[in-house]
mmCIF file of C-alpha atoms and ligand atoms in Angstrom:
data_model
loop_
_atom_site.group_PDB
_atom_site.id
_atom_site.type_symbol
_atom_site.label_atom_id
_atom_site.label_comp_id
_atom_site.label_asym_id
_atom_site.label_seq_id
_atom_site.Cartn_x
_atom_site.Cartn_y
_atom_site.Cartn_z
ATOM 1 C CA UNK A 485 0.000 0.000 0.000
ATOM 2 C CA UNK A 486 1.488 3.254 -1.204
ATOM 3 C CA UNK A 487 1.300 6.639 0.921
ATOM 4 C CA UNK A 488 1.718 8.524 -2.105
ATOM 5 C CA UNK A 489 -0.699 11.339 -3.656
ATOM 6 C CA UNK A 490 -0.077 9.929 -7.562
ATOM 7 C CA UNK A 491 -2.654 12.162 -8.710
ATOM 8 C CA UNK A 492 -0.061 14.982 -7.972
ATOM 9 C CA UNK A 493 2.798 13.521 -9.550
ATOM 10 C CA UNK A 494 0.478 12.419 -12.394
ATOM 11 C CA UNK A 495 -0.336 16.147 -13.385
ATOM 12 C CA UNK A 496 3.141 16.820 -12.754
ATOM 13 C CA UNK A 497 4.542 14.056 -15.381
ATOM 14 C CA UNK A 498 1.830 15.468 -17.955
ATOM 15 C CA UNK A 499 2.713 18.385 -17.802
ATOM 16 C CA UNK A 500 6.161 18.002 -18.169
ATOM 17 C CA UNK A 501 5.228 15.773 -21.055
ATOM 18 C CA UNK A 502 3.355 18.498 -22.949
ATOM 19 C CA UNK A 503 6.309 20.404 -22.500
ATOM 20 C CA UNK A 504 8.541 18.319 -23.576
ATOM 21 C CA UNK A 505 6.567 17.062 -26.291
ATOM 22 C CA UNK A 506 6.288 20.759 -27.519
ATOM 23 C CA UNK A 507 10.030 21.075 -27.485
ATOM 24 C CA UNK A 508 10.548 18.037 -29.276
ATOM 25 C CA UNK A 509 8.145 19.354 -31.916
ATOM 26 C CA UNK A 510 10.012 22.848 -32.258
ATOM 27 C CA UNK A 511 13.544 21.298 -32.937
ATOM 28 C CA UNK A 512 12.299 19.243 -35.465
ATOM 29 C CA UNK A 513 10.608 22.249 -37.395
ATOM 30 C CA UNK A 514 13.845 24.646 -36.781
ATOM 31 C CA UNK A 515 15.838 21.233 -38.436
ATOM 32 C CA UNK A 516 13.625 19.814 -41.179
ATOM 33 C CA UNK A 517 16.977 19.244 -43.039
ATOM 34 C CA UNK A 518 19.356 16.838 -42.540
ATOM 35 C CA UNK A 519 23.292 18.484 -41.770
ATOM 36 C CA UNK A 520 24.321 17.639 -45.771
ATOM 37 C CA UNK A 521 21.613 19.553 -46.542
ATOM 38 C CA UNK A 522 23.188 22.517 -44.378
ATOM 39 C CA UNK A 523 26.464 21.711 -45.429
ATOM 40 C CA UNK A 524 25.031 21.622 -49.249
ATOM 41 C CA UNK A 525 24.468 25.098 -48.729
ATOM 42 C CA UNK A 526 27.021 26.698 -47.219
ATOM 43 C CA UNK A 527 29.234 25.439 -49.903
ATOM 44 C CA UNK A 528 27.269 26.969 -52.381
ATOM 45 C CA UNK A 529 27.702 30.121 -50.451
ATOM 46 C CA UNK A 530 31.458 30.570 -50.728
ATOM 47 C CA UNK A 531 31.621 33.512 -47.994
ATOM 48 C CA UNK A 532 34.846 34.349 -46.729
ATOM 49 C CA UNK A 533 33.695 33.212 -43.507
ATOM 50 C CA UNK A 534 33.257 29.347 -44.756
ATOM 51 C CA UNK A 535 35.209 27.422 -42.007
ATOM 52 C CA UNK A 536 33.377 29.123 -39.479
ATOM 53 C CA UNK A 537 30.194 29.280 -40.311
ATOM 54 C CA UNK A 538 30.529 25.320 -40.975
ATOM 55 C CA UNK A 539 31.329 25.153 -37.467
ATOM 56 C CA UNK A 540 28.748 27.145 -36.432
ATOM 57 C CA UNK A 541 26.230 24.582 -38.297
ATOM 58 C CA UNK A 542 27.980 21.649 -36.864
ATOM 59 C CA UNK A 543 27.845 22.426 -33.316
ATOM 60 C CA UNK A 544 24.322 24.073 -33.819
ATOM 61 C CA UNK A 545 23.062 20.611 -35.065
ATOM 62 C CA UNK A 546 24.700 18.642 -32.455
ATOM 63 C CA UNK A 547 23.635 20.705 -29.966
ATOM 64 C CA UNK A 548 19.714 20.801 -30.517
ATOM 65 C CA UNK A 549 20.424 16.906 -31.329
ATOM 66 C CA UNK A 550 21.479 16.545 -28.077
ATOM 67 C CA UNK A 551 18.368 18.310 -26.935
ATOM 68 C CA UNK A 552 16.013 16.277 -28.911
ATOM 69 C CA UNK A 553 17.654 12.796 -27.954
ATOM 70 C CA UNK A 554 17.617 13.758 -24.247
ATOM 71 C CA UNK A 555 13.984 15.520 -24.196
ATOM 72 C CA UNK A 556 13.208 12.005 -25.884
ATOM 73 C CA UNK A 557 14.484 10.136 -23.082
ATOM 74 C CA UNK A 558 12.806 11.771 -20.598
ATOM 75 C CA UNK A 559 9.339 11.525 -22.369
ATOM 76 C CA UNK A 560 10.043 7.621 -22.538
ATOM 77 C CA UNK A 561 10.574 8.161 -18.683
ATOM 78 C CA UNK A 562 7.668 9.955 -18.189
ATOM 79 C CA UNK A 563 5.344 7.494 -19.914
ATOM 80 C CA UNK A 564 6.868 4.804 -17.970
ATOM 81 C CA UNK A 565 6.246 6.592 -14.390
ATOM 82 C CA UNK A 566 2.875 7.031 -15.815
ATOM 83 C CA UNK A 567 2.093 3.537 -16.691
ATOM 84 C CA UNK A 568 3.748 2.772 -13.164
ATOM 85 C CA UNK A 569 0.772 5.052 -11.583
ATOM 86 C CA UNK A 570 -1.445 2.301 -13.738
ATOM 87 C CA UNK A 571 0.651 -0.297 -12.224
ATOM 88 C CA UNK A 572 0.101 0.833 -8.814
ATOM 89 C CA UNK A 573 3.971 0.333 -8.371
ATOM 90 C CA UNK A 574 4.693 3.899 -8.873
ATOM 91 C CA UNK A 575 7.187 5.948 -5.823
ATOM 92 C CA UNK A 576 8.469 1.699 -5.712
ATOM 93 C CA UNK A 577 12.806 1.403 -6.112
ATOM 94 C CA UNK A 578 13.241 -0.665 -9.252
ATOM 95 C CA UNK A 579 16.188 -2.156 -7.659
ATOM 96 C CA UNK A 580 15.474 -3.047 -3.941
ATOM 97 C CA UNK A 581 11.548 -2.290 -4.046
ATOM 98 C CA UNK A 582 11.742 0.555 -1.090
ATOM 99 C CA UNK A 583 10.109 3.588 -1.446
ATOM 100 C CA UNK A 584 12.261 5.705 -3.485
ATOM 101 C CA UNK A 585 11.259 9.267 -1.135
ATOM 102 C CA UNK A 586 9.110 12.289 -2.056
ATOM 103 C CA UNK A 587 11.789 14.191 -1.944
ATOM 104 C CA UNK A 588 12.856 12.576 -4.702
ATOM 105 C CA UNK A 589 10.168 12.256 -6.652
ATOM 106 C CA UNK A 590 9.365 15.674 -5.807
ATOM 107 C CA UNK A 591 12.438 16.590 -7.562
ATOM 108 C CA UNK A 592 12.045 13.600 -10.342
ATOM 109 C CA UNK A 593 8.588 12.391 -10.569
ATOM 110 C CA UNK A 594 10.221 10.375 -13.547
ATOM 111 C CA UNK A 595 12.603 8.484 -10.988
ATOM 112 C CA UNK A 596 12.798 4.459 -10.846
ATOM 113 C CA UNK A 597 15.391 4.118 -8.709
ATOM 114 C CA UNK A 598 15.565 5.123 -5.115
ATOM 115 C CA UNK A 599 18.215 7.633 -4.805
ATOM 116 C CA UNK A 600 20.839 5.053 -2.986
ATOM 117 C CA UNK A 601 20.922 2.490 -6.100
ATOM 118 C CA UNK A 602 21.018 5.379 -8.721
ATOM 119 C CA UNK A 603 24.038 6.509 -7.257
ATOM 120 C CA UNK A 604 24.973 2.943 -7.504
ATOM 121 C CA UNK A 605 24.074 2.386 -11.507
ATOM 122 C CA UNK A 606 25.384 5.781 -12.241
ATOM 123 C CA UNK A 607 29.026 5.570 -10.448
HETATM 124 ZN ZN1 ZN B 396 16.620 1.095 -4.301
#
């Protein structure tokens, strides 16, 4: 029997969701390209400034790449916490099935590990 308010951390991980989903969304309409598309035309370009701004479109892409994969992530989190509310297991270590602490999951409502064994898997 859990002492946890889920319907709190529920609105919490949807809302997070919608946000993330939202940013997810945006970097994919800034990037419709692919990077030899961007590299295409900057060579048509020839500017003084080639090597540069080559960079600049380099690190740009990896950067909201980055973004993307790791807003991704966390929405496959979130729906997992959510189907854990489902589950009734939700708040529940992973690991060593203690409660993982609302100050944790105030923090991370996404979390599956209590904070003890995620220092553990992360180290
Ligand atoms: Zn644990």
């Amino acid at each position: 029997m859990s002492t946890i308010d889920t319907a709190d951390y529920r609105k919490r991980l949807e809302e997070e969701r919608a946000r993330l989903t939202r940013a997810v969304d945006f970097l994919e309409k800034e990037n419709p390209g692919s990077v030899s598309d961007e590299l295409g035309e900057l060579a048509e370009g020839g500017t003084d400034n080639h090597l540069g701004d080559l960079a600049t479109a380099m690190y740009d892409r990896e950067l909201d790449e980055g973004l993307e994969e790791g807003a991704q992530q966390t929405l496959r989190e979130i729906d997992a916490a959510l189907q854990r509310i489902e589950d009734g297991t939700y708040g529940v270590c992973e690991m060593c099935g203690k409660p993982i602490g609302a100050d944790r999951l105030s923090a991370i409502p996404w979390a599956r590990l209590c904070i003890d064994d995620q220092r553990r898997v992360s180290s």
